[in-house]
Coordinates of C-alpha atoms in Angstrom, one line a residue:
X1 CA -4.9 2.7 0.4
X2 CA -2.5 1.3 -1.2
X3 CA 0.7 0.6 0.0
X4 CA 4.4 1.5 -0.1
X5 CA 7.9 0.4 0.6
X6 CA 11.4 1.1 -0.4
X7 CA 14.6 -0.9 1.3
X8 CA 18.5 0.0 1.2
X9 CA 21.1 -2.1 2.0
X10 CA 23.3 -5.6 1.2
X11 CA 20.6 -7.6 1.1
X12 CA 18.8 -8.8 -2.0
X13 CA 15.6 -5.9 -2.3
X14 CA 12.8 -8.5 -4.0
X15 CA 12.5 -10.7 -1.1
X16 CA 11.9 -7.9 1.2
X17 CA 10.0 -5.8 -0.7
X18 CA 7.9 -8.1 -1.2
X19 CA 7.2 -9.2 2.3
X20 CA 7.1 -5.2 3.4
X21 CA 3.9 -5.6 1.0
X22 CA 1.8 -8.4 2.2
X23 CA 2.4 -6.9 6.3
X24 CA 0.2 -3.4 4.3
X25 CA -2.4 -6.5 2.2
X26 CA -5.0 -4.6 4.8
X27 CA -4.8 -1.3 3.5
X28 CA -6.5 -2.6 0.3
X29 CA -5.5 -3.2 -3.8
X30 CA -5.7 -4.3 -6.3
X31 CA -1.9 -4.1 -8.1
X32 CA 1.6 -5.0 -7.1
X33 CA 5.1 -4.8 -8.4
X34 CA 8.7 -3.4 -7.7
X35 CA 11.7 -1.7 -9.2
X36 CA 14.9 -2.7 -8.6
X37 CA 18.4 -1.5 -9.8
X38 CA 20.3 -3.4 -11.4
X39 CA 23.5 -2.6 -12.9
X40 CA 22.4 1.0 -13.0
X41 CA 19.7 -0.3 -14.8
X42 CA 16.0 0.0 -13.6
X43 CA 14.0 -3.7 -13.8
X44 CA 9.9 -3.6 -13.1
X45 CA 8.0 -6.4 -12.2
X46 CA 4.2 -5.5 -12.3
X47 CA 0.8 -7.8 -12.3
X48 CA -3.1 -7.0 -11.6
X49 CA -4.5 -8.9 -8.7
X50 CA -2.8 -10.2 -5.4
X51 CA 0.5 -10.2 -4.1
X52 CA 0.7 -14.1 -4.2
X53 CA 0.8 -13.0 -8.8
X54 CA 3.7 -11.1 -7.8
X55 CA 5.6 -13.7 -6.5
X56 CA 4.8 -16.1 -9.2
X57 CA 5.9 -13.4 -11.8
X58 CA 9.1 -13.1 -9.9
X59 CA 9.5 -16.8 -9.1
X60 CA 9.7 -17.1 -13.0
X61 CA 11.6 -13.7 -13.9
X62 CA 13.6 -13.0 -10.7
X63 CA 14.8 -9.5 -9.5
X64 CA 18.4 -9.0 -8.7
X65 CA 19.8 -5.7 -6.7
X66 CA 19.8 -4.5 -3.2
X67 CA 17.7 -1.0 -3.9
X68 CA 14.1 -0.3 -4.9
X69 CA 10.3 0.1 -4.1
X70 CA 7.4 -1.3 -4.4
X71 CA 4.0 -0.6 -4.3
X72 CA 0.0 -2.4 -4.1
X73 CA -2.8 -0.1 -6.0
X74 CA -5.8 0.7 -5.0
X75 CA -7.3 1.4 -8.3
X76 CA -8.8 5.8 -8.3
X77 CA -7.4 6.8 -12.2
X78 CA -7.5 3.9 -14.9
X79 CA -8.5 0.4 -14.0
X80 CA -6.8 -2.7 -12.6
X81 CA -4.6 -3.8 -15.1
X82 CA -0.9 -4.6 -15.4
X83 CA -0.6 -1.7 -17.1
X84 CA -1.9 0.5 -15.1
X85 CA -0.3 -0.8 -11.5
X86 CA 3.0 0.5 -10.1
X87 CA 6.1 0.8 -10.1
X88 CA 6.1 3.5 -13.0
X89 CA 8.9 4.8 -15.1
X90 CA 9.9 7.8 -17.0
X91 CA 9.8 8.0 -21.0
X92 CA 13.5 7.3 -21.0
X93 CA 13.5 4.1 -18.4
X94 CA 16.1 6.0 -15.8
X95 CA 13.6 7.2 -13.0
X96 CA 11.1 4.8 -11.5
X97 CA 8.2 5.7 -9.1
X98 CA 5.8 4.7 -6.2
X99 CA 2.8 6.8 -5.1
X100 CA -0.1 6.9 -2.7
X101 CA -2.6 9.4 -2.8
X102 CA -4.9 11.7 -5.8
X103 CA -2.7 14.2 -8.6
X104 CA -5.3 17.0 -8.4
X105 CA -3.4 19.3 -11.3
X106 CA -2.6 15.6 -13.2
X107 CA -4.6 16.2 -16.7
X108 CA -3.2 19.4 -16.6
X109 CA 0.6 18.2 -15.9
X110 CA 0.0 15.4 -18.8
X111 CA -1.1 17.8 -21.7
X112 CA 1.6 19.9 -21.4
X113 CA 4.2 16.7 -21.1
X114 CA 2.9 16.0 -23.4
X115 CA 3.2 19.4 -25.8
X116 CA 7.3 18.9 -24.5
X117 CA 7.0 15.3 -26.5
X118 CA 6.4 12.7 -24.2
X119 CA 4.0 9.8 -24.1
X120 CA 2.4 8.4 -21.9
X121 CA 1.2 3.9 -21.4
X122 CA -0.8 4.6 -18.5
X123 CA -4.2 5.8 -17.3
X124 CA -2.6 6.9 -13.8
X125 CA -2.4 10.2 -12.8
X126 CA 0.6 8.7 -11.3
X127 CA 3.0 8.8 -14.1
X128 CA 3.3 12.8 -14.5
X129 CA 5.1 12.3 -11.5
X130 CA 8.0 9.6 -13.0
X131 CA 8.0 12.0 -15.8
X132 CA 8.0 15.0 -15.2
X133 CA 11.2 14.4 -12.7
X134 CA 12.7 13.2 -16.1
X135 CA 12.1 17.1 -17.5
X136 CA 13.9 18.7 -14.6
X137 CA 16.7 15.7 -14.2
X138 CA 20.1 17.8 -14.9
X139 CA 22.4 15.2 -12.6
X140 CA 20.9 15.9 -9.0
X141 CA 17.5 13.0 -8.8
X142 CA 17.6 14.9 -5.5
X143 CA 16.9 18.7 -7.1
X144 CA 14.7 17.3 -9.8
X145 CA 12.2 15.5 -7.6
X146 CA 12.1 18.4 -5.2
X147 CA 11.4 20.4 -8.4
X148 CA 9.1 18.5 -10.0
X149 CA 7.3 17.9 -6.4
X150 CA 6.9 21.8 -6.3
X151 CA 4.5 21.7 -9.7
X152 CA 2.0 18.6 -8.3
X153 CA -0.6 19.9 -6.1
X154 CA -2.9 17.2 -4.2
X155 CA -2.6 13.8 -2.3
X156 CA 0.7 12.4 -2.3
X157 CA 4.2 9.8 -0.9
X158 CA 6.6 9.5 -3.2
X159 CA 8.8 7.6 -3.3
X160 CA 11.7 7.5 -6.5
X161 CA 14.7 6.1 -7.9
X162 CA 16.7 6.7 -10.5
X163 CA 18.8 4.0 -12.4
X164 CA 21.8 6.9 -12.8
X165 CA 22.0 8.0 -9.5
X166 CA 21.8 3.5 -8.5
X167 CA 22.7 3.7 -4.6
X168 CA 19.8 6.5 -4.3
X169 CA 16.1 6.7 -3.0
X170 CA 14.3 9.7 -2.3
X171 CA 10.6 10.2 -1.0
X172 CA 8.6 13.0 -0.4
X173 CA 4.4 12.9 1.8
X174 CA 2.1 15.4 1.7
X175 CA -1.6 14.4 3.5
X176 CA -0.9 11.0 2.3
X177 CA 1.3 8.4 5.5
X178 CA 4.6 7.3 4.8
X179 CA 7.8 6.8 7.8
X180 CA 11.0 5.6 7.4
X181 CA 12.6 2.7 9.3
X182 CA 16.4 3.3 10.1
X183 CA 17.8 -0.6 10.5
X184 CA 21.7 -1.9 11.0
X185 CA 23.4 -1.0 7.6
X186 CA 19.6 -1.0 5.8
X187 CA 17.1 1.7 5.4
X188 CA 13.6 1.5 4.5
X189 CA 10.4 3.7 3.6
X190 CA 6.7 2.4 4.4
X191 CA 3.0 3.2 4.4
X192 CA 3.5 2.2 7.5
X193 CA 5.1 0.9 10.7
X194 CA 3.6 -3.1 10.3
X195 CA 6.1 -3.2 6.7
X196 CA 9.2 -2.7 8.6
X197 CA 8.7 -4.1 11.3
X198 CA 10.8 -7.2 11.2
X199 CA 13.8 -5.5 10.5
X200 CA 13.2 -2.4 12.2
X201 CA 11.2 -0.7 15.5
X202 CA 13.4 2.8 14.9
X203 CA 11.4 4.8 12.5
X204 CA 11.3 9.0 11.9
X205 CA 8.2 9.4 10.9
X206 CA 7.7 11.9 8.0
X207 CA 5.3 15.1 8.2
X208 CA 3.9 16.9 5.3
X209 CA 6.7 18.6 2.5
X210 CA 9.3 16.3 4.1
X211 CA 11.7 14.5 2.2
X212 CA 13.9 11.6 2.9
X213 CA 17.2 10.9 0.4
X214 CA 18.3 7.2 1.4
X215 CA 21.7 5.6 0.9
X216 CA 23.6 3.2 2.1
X217 CA 25.3 4.7 4.3
X218 CA 21.9 6.7 6.6
X219 CA 19.2 8.6 6.0
X220 CA 19.2 12.7 5.4
X221 CA 15.8 14.7 6.4
X222 CA 15.2 17.8 3.8
X223 CA 12.8 20.4 4.4
X224 CA 11.0 21.7 1.1
X225 CA 13.4 24.6 1.2
X226 CA 16.6 21.9 1.5
X227 CA 17.2 22.5 4.7
X228 CA 18.3 19.9 7.1
X229 CA 15.4 18.5 9.6
X230 CA 16.6 16.9 12.5
X231 CA 14.4 14.2 13.9
X232 CA 13.7 12.1 17.1
X233 CA 13.7 8.2 16.5
X234 CA 10.0 6.4 17.3
X235 CA 10.8 3.3 18.8
X236 CA 8.3 1.0 18.6
X237 CA 6.7 -0.3 21.4
X238 CA 4.2 -3.4 19.9
X239 CA 5.7 -7.2 18.6
X240 CA 5.3 -8.2 15.5
X241 CA 3.4 -10.8 16.2
X242 CA 0.3 -8.8 16.7
X243 CA -0.4 -8.3 13.2
X244 CA -0.1 -12.0 12.9
X245 CA -3.4 -14.4 13.2
X246 CA -2.8 -16.3 16.4
X247 CA -4.0 -19.1 14.8
X248 CA -7.7 -18.2 14.2
X249 CA -9.2 -18.5 10.6
X250 CA -9.1 -14.3 9.8
X251 CA -7.8 -11.1 11.6
X252 CA -11.0 -10.9 11.6
X253 CA -12.6 -13.3 13.8
X254 CA -8.5 -12.6 15.9
X255 CA -9.4 -9.3 16.6
X256 CA -13.2 -9.2 17.3
X257 CA -11.8 -11.9 19.4
X258 CA -9.4 -9.0 21.3
X259 CA -11.8 -7.1 21.8
X260 CA -11.8 -7.4 25.5
X261 CA -8.6 -6.9 25.7
X262 CA -8.7 -4.0 24.1
X263 CA -11.3 -2.3 25.7
X264 CA -9.5 -3.1 28.8
X265 CA -6.3 -1.6 27.9
X266 CA -8.2 1.7 26.7
X267 CA -9.9 1.9 29.8
X268 CA -6.1 1.2 31.6
X269 CA -4.4 4.6 34.1
X270 CA -8.1 6.5 32.7
X271 CA -11.2 5.3 34.6
X272 CA -9.7 4.3 38.2
X273 CA -12.8 3.5 41.2
X274 CA -12.6 6.6 43.3
X275 CA -10.1 8.8 41.5
X276 CA -11.0 11.9 38.7
X277 CA -11.1 10.9 35.2
X278 CA -7.3 11.4 33.1
X279 CA -6.6 11.3 29.6
X280 CA -3.6 11.6 29.5
X281 CA -2.3 14.5 28.2
X282 CA -5.2 16.0 26.9
X283 CA -4.5 19.9 28.1
X284 CA -7.8 21.3 27.7
X285 CA -8.6 23.7 30.6
X286 CA -12.1 23.4 32.9
X287 CA -12.5 26.6 31.6
X288 CA -11.8 26.1 28.4
X289 CA -14.5 23.7 28.2
X290 CA -16.7 25.4 30.4
X291 CA -16.5 28.0 27.3
X292 CA -17.1 25.6 24.7
X293 CA -20.7 26.1 23.3
X294 CA -20.8 23.3 20.4
X295 CA -19.1 20.4 19.7
X296 CA -18.9 19.0 15.9
X297 CA -17.9 14.7 16.5
X298 CA -16.5 14.7 12.6
X299 CA -15.1 10.4 11.3
X300 CA -16.0 8.4 8.2
X301 CA -17.8 4.7 7.7
X302 CA -17.3 2.5 11.6
X303 CA -15.8 5.9 13.6
X304 CA -18.5 7.6 12.7
X305 CA -21.1 5.3 13.5
X306 CA -18.7 5.8 17.1
X307 CA -19.3 9.2 16.9
X308 CA -23.1 9.0 16.3
X309 CA -22.9 6.9 20.2
X310 CA -21.1 10.2 21.0
X311 CA -23.1 12.3 20.3
X312 CA -25.9 10.7 22.9
X313 CA -23.8 9.5 25.4
X314 CA -22.4 13.4 25.2
X315 CA -25.8 15.6 25.4
X316 CA -27.3 13.2 27.7
X317 CA -24.1 13.0 30.1
X318 CA -23.1 17.2 29.0
X319 CA -26.2 18.8 27.9
X320 CA -23.7 20.2 25.2
X321 CA -25.3 20.1 21.7
X322 CA -23.2 17.7 19.7
X323 CA -23.5 17.3 15.6
X324 CA -22.4 14.4 14.4
X325 CA -20.9 14.9 10.3
X326 CA -19.8 12.8 7.5
X327 CA -15.6 13.9 7.5
X328 CA -16.1 14.0 3.3
X329 CA -19.4 16.2 3.7
X330 CA -18.6 18.6 6.9
X331 CA -16.2 21.4 4.9
X332 CA -18.5 21.3 1.7
X333 CA -21.1 22.8 3.7
X334 CA -19.4 25.6 4.9
X335 CA -20.2 25.2 8.7
X336 CA -20.5 27.7 11.7
X337 CA -16.9 27.5 13.4
X338 CA -15.8 30.0 15.7
X339 CA -13.8 29.9 18.5
X340 CA -16.2 28.6 21.1
X341 CA -16.2 25.3 18.7
X342 CA -14.8 22.2 19.8
X343 CA -15.0 19.3 17.6
X344 CA -13.7 15.9 18.2
X345 CA -11.9 14.0 14.8
X346 CA -12.0 9.9 15.1
X347 CA -10.0 8.5 13.3
X348 CA -8.8 4.4 13.1
X349 CA -5.7 5.3 11.1
X350 CA -4.9 8.6 12.1
X351 CA -4.3 9.1 8.3
X352 CA -8.3 9.3 7.2
X353 CA -8.1 12.5 4.1
X354 CA -11.6 13.4 4.4
X355 CA -11.4 13.5 8.6
X356 CA -7.6 15.3 8.1
X357 CA -9.6 17.4 5.7
X358 CA -12.3 18.6 8.5
X359 CA -9.5 18.7 11.4
X360 CA -8.1 21.7 9.6
X361 CA -11.0 23.0 8.3
X362 CA -11.8 23.5 12.0
X363 CA -8.1 24.8 12.9
X364 CA -8.5 27.6 10.3
X365 CA -11.5 28.9 11.8
X366 CA -10.7 28.8 15.4
X367 CA -12.0 25.3 17.1
X368 CA -9.7 22.9 19.1
X369 CA -9.3 20.0 18.0
X370 CA -9.6 16.8 20.1
X371 CA -8.2 14.0 18.0
X372 CA -9.3 10.0 18.3
X373 CA -7.1 7.8 17.1
X374 CA -5.6 4.5 17.3
X375 CA -2.1 5.5 15.9
X376 CA 0.9 7.1 17.6
X377 CA 2.3 9.6 15.4
X378 CA -0.1 9.1 12.7
X379 CA -0.6 12.6 11.2
X380 CA -4.1 13.8 12.9
X381 CA -2.7 12.9 16.0
X382 CA 0.3 15.3 15.5
X383 CA -1.8 18.4 14.0
X384 CA -4.9 18.0 16.4
X385 CA -4.8 19.9 19.9
X386 CA -5.4 17.0 21.4
X387 CA -4.9 13.0 21.3
X388 CA -6.9 10.2 23.1
X389 CA -5.6 6.9 22.0
X390 CA -8.0 4.2 22.0
X391 CA -5.3 1.6 22.7
X392 CA -6.1 -1.2 20.4
X393 CA -3.2 -2.0 18.5
X394 CA -2.8 -3.2 15.1
X395 CA -6.3 -3.7 13.7
X396 CA -5.2 -5.4 10.1
X397 CA -8.4 -6.8 9.1
X398 CA -10.5 -4.5 6.2
X399 CA -13.7 -4.1 8.2
X400 CA -13.2 -2.5 12.0
X401 CA -14.0 -4.1 14.9
X402 CA -11.5 -3.4 18.0
X403 CA -11.5 -0.1 16.3
X404 CA -15.0 0.4 17.3
X405 CA -15.5 -0.7 20.8
X406 CA -12.6 1.2 21.7
X407 CA -13.3 4.4 20.1
X408 CA -16.5 3.9 21.8
X409 CA -14.9 3.8 25.5
X410 CA -13.3 6.8 24.5
X411 CA -16.8 8.5 23.9
X412 CA -17.7 7.8 27.2
X413 CA -14.1 8.9 28.9
X414 CA -14.3 12.2 26.8
X415 CA -18.5 12.9 28.5
X416 CA -17.6 11.6 31.7
X417 CA -14.7 14.3 31.9
X418 CA -16.7 16.7 30.5
X419 CA -19.8 15.8 33.0
X420 CA -17.1 16.3 35.4
X421 CA -15.7 19.9 34.8
X422 CA -19.2 21.2 33.9
X423 CA -20.7 19.3 37.1
X424 CA -23.7 18.5 34.7
X425 CA -23.2 14.3 37.1
X426 CA -23.1 14.2 41.0
X427 CA -19.7 12.1 41.7
X428 CA -22.0 9.4 42.3
X429 CA -23.6 9.4 39.4
X430 CA -20.5 9.1 37.8
X431 CA -18.7 6.4 40.4
X432 CA -21.2 5.0 38.6
X433 CA -21.2 4.7 35.3
X434 CA -17.2 3.8 35.3
X435 CA -18.0 0.9 37.9
X436 CA -20.1 -0.2 34.8
X437 CA -17.4 0.9 32.6
X438 CA -14.8 -1.5 33.8
X439 CA -17.1 -4.5 33.6
X440 CA -17.2 -4.5 30.1
X441 CA -14.3 -6.4 29.6
X442 CA -15.7 -9.2 31.1
X443 CA -19.1 -8.9 29.8
X444 CA -17.4 -8.8 26.1
X445 CA -16.1 -12.3 26.6
X446 CA -19.6 -13.2 27.9
X447 CA -20.7 -11.8 24.3
X448 CA -17.9 -13.8 23.0
X449 CA -19.8 -17.0 24.0
X450 CA -22.5 -16.4 22.4
X451 CA -21.5 -18.0 18.6
X452 CA -23.9 -21.1 18.7
X453 CA -27.4 -19.2 18.1
X454 CA -25.5 -16.1 15.0
X455 CA -23.7 -19.5 13.8
X456 CA -27.3 -21.2 13.5
X457 CA -28.8 -17.9 12.1
X458 CA -26.0 -17.4 9.7
X459 CA -26.8 -20.5 8.2
X460 CA -30.1 -20.2 7.4
X461 CA -30.5 -16.5 5.9
X462 CA -26.7 -16.3 4.2
X463 CA -28.0 -16.7 0.7
X464 CA -30.5 -13.9 1.7
X465 CA -29.7 -10.8 -1.1
X466 CA -30.7 -8.1 1.9
X467 CA -31.1 -7.5 5.0
X468 CA -33.0 -4.6 7.2
X469 CA -31.8 -3.6 11.3
X470 CA -33.9 -1.8 13.0
X471 CA -33.0 -0.3 16.6
X472 CA -34.4 3.3 18.5
X473 CA -32.5 6.2 19.9
X474 CA -28.8 4.9 20.9
X475 CA -29.6 1.4 19.6
X476 CA -30.1 2.7 15.6
X477 CA -26.0 3.8 16.1
X478 CA -25.6 0.9 16.5
X479 CA -27.9 -1.3 14.3
X480 CA -26.2 1.3 11.8
X481 CA -22.6 -0.3 12.1
X482 CA -24.3 -3.7 12.2
X483 CA -25.6 -2.9 9.0
X484 CA -21.8 -1.8 8.0
X485 CA -20.3 -4.8 8.7
X486 CA -22.3 -6.9 7.2
X487 CA -22.2 -5.1 3.7
X488 CA -18.9 -4.6 4.2
X489 CA -17.6 -8.3 4.3
X490 CA -20.5 -10.7 2.9
X491 CA -22.2 -8.1 -0.1
X492 CA -25.4 -8.5 1.1
X493 CA -27.0 -5.5 0.5
X494 CA -28.5 -4.0 4.6
X495 CA -29.8 -1.1 5.9
X496 CA -30.2 -0.1 9.2
X497 CA -33.7 2.0 10.1
X498 CA -35.3 3.3 13.2
X499 CA -37.8 2.0 14.5
X500 CA -39.9 4.3 14.1
X501 CA -39.5 4.9 10.6
X502 CA -41.0 1.8 9.5
X503 CA -44.0 3.2 9.1
X504 CA -43.4 5.8 7.2
X505 CA -41.5 3.3 4.0
X506 CA -39.7 1.3 4.7
X507 CA -42.7 -1.1 6.4
X508 CA -43.7 -1.8 2.3
X509 CA -39.5 -4.0 1.3
X510 CA -40.9 -6.8 4.4
X511 CA -42.3 -9.8 2.7
X512 CA -42.6 -13.0 3.7
X513 CA -38.9 -14.7 5.0
X514 CA -36.9 -10.5 4.8
X515 CA -34.2 -11.4 7.4
X516 CA -34.9 -8.5 10.0
X517 CA -32.5 -7.5 13.2
X518 CA -34.0 -6.4 15.8
X519 CA -32.4 -4.0 18.9
X520 CA -34.7 -3.7 21.6
X521 CA -32.0 -3.4 24.7
X522 CA -32.6 0.5 25.6
X523 CA -35.2 0.4 29.0
X524 CA -37.3 3.7 27.8
X525 CA -37.9 2.1 24.3
X526 CA -38.2 -1.3 24.9
X527 CA -42.0 -1.7 24.3
X528 CA -42.5 0.3 21.5
X529 CA -39.7 -1.3 20.1
X530 CA -41.5 -4.9 20.2
X531 CA -44.6 -3.4 18.6
X532 CA -42.2 -2.3 15.9
X533 CA -40.9 -6.3 15.7
X534 CA -44.8 -7.7 15.8
X535 CA -44.7 -5.4 13.1
X536 CA -42.7 -6.7 10.6
X537 CA -42.6 -10.6 11.7
X538 CA -46.7 -10.2 11.2
X539 CA -45.8 -9.7 7.4
X540 CA -43.3 -12.9 7.1
X541 CA -40.1 -11.3 8.7
X542 CA -36.9 -14.0 10.2
X543 CA -36.3 -12.0 12.9
X544 CA -33.4 -12.2 14.8
X545 CA -33.9 -10.1 18.5
X546 CA -30.9 -8.7 20.8
X547 CA -32.2 -7.3 24.1
X548 CA -30.9 -7.3 27.9
X549 CA -31.0 -10.4 30.0
X550 CA -34.7 -10.6 32.0
X551 CA -36.4 -9.5 29.0
X552 CA -37.4 -13.3 27.8
X553 CA -40.6 -12.0 26.8
X554 CA -38.5 -11.4 24.0
X555 CA -38.8 -15.4 22.6
X556 CA -42.7 -14.6 21.6
X557 CA -41.5 -12.0 19.1
X558 CA -39.0 -13.4 17.3
X559 CA -37.4 -16.4 16.1
X560 CA -34.1 -16.4 17.8
X561 CA -32.8 -14.1 20.9
X562 CA -29.7 -13.2 21.9
X563 CA -29.3 -11.9 25.8
X564 CA -26.6 -8.8 26.8
X565 CA -25.4 -8.8 30.2
X566 CA -27.0 -5.8 32.1
X567 CA -25.3 -2.6 32.2
X568 CA -25.7 0.7 32.8
X569 CA -28.1 1.4 29.5
X570 CA -25.6 3.9 27.2
X571 CA -22.9 1.5 27.7
X572 CA -24.5 -1.2 25.7
X573 CA -23.4 -0.8 22.3
X574 CA -19.6 -1.6 23.5
X575 CA -21.7 -4.9 23.7
X576 CA -23.9 -5.3 21.1
X577 CA -21.9 -5.0 18.5
X578 CA -19.9 -7.6 19.0
X579 CA -22.4 -10.1 18.1
X580 CA -23.2 -8.1 15.4
X581 CA -19.4 -8.6 14.4
X582 CA -20.0 -12.0 14.6
X583 CA -23.1 -12.4 12.6
X584 CA -21.1 -10.3 9.9
X585 CA -18.3 -12.8 10.0
X586 CA -19.9 -16.1 10.2
X587 CA -22.9 -14.9 7.0
X588 CA -19.2 -14.0 5.4
X589 CA -17.4 -17.4 5.3
X590 CA -20.9 -19.4 4.5
X591 CA -20.2 -16.9 1.4
X592 CA -17.3 -18.1 1.0
X593 CA -15.8 -13.9 1.0
X594 CA -12.4 -13.0 1.9
X595 CA -13.4 -11.9 5.3
X596 CA -10.0 -9.6 5.8
X597 CA -10.2 -8.3 2.3
X598 CA -13.7 -7.1 0.8
X599 CA -13.2 -6.8 -2.7
X600 CA -13.0 -3.0 -3.6
X601 CA -12.2 -1.5 0.3
X602 CA -8.7 0.2 1.9
X603 CA -8.2 0.1 5.5
X604 CA -6.6 3.8 5.2
X605 CA -8.5 6.1 3.7
X606 CA -5.6 8.3 2.6
X607 CA -7.7 10.4 -0.5
X608 CA -10.3 12.6 -1.0

């Protein structure tokens, strides 16, 4: 959530800060602002709403200066407003702060600072930070920031400037992402790499409790005990163009169309005919795999749905018990974890706060952790025992598409890797699944060619206020993701149900004209799903059915049907979800919704 950008250099900071913030819009926000030092004075411009509002305000009141900080805010404490927008200043106006995260003890700090005579003007937790820094400031801004941070509990990435030391930018992170960009005679801080990619490809990835001090002369990294840190430079290899729309109307549509390549890239060098599955630098041994007696898959949102597919696949192919948990619930239920437990963490950004907390809980109890993430150098990737990257490339739209399908691919690869090491499948069975997997990129392209059916169905039902998704077995997992996509981008109330649960209450909601999306791709459950479809059509539901090529009798049971190419049943979620993503997209476009930046949502949820 939120986005931080900071700049120190020789150029005017204003345009660079706004450009950087524009590259972070995908993170979700409801206000934006910048603070720039000019002639030993901090000038702040901030406002509620889209970044365009800030740009308009800056065109009316331009700011000069070569050092500054910027922020896009997603409200946690205090409603979206000009006053609650970041940056926030200290009472005397000499210190300005941007902050991502949540200060858990801000109420106590605010009360204590109030008793010292400090007055607060916003409803935010963030405002305690500049006030606290001002309280501790005795001529050294770095010392003051360190002392203030030592009093703060919670998660944070913080950028600080001080008019009394106008050539210096100080930053620190804990549990919220922050990177440092290293340009030629200019330096940056940012919440994510795209914000600086037009200016530099060389960055430092900050770890928790690391401070950075930036001046025109360079960058100094410090530990919380003030010792200087030496860190390797991370060089970004992907193109800045990867974060542009490339001729599509929306990032979401571009990223849906990038799935065949992303699927192929995620399998490249890992899945090869006639060769064992190789999972990069995963160091878990055959003996360790055999000693595992329980697997947890822990994630949030779309990644959680990928985990549910993973449960089906691992239990089927490896014959090991798997639990799938919502990360925000996991550590609060006192889960049973020991050294024979394996946790698979799934997070597109690698910075999801709840997922990261679950990872740390598992490691504290001796479990081994495998991280599945799209972002190299992310916190999750650094803290897990092993990491498997989904080579999806940058995903800008808030609603995840290609990240999900590549997460599914990693679930299949982990399942086959474990089956290979535990001898639960013959080599012939493993090879057959691998060969089918290698056909998925081409078959995903075929799914993208079926837009006409989806557009027509979307045009007929986009004004409906609710929808239902039905499926059985692994289709139910995909139905959950399809339903989430509709909710996210079109704001239609949508629910997914297991087909067999219809008669246990849900069917009471079916009436004439109710929209139902029915998935019937699994061979062993096909006839049961046809029966479920008839149960809703006889009550007047309008049904779009999904099934595998050859099941032409589906046409007699539904209003419209979309066929999926034949492939091993367990791999069908990769193909089935693509038209569901397209359907959600077309409904949202018909309704005039902001497809790439749905209301109230953020791409990277870095607070609990």
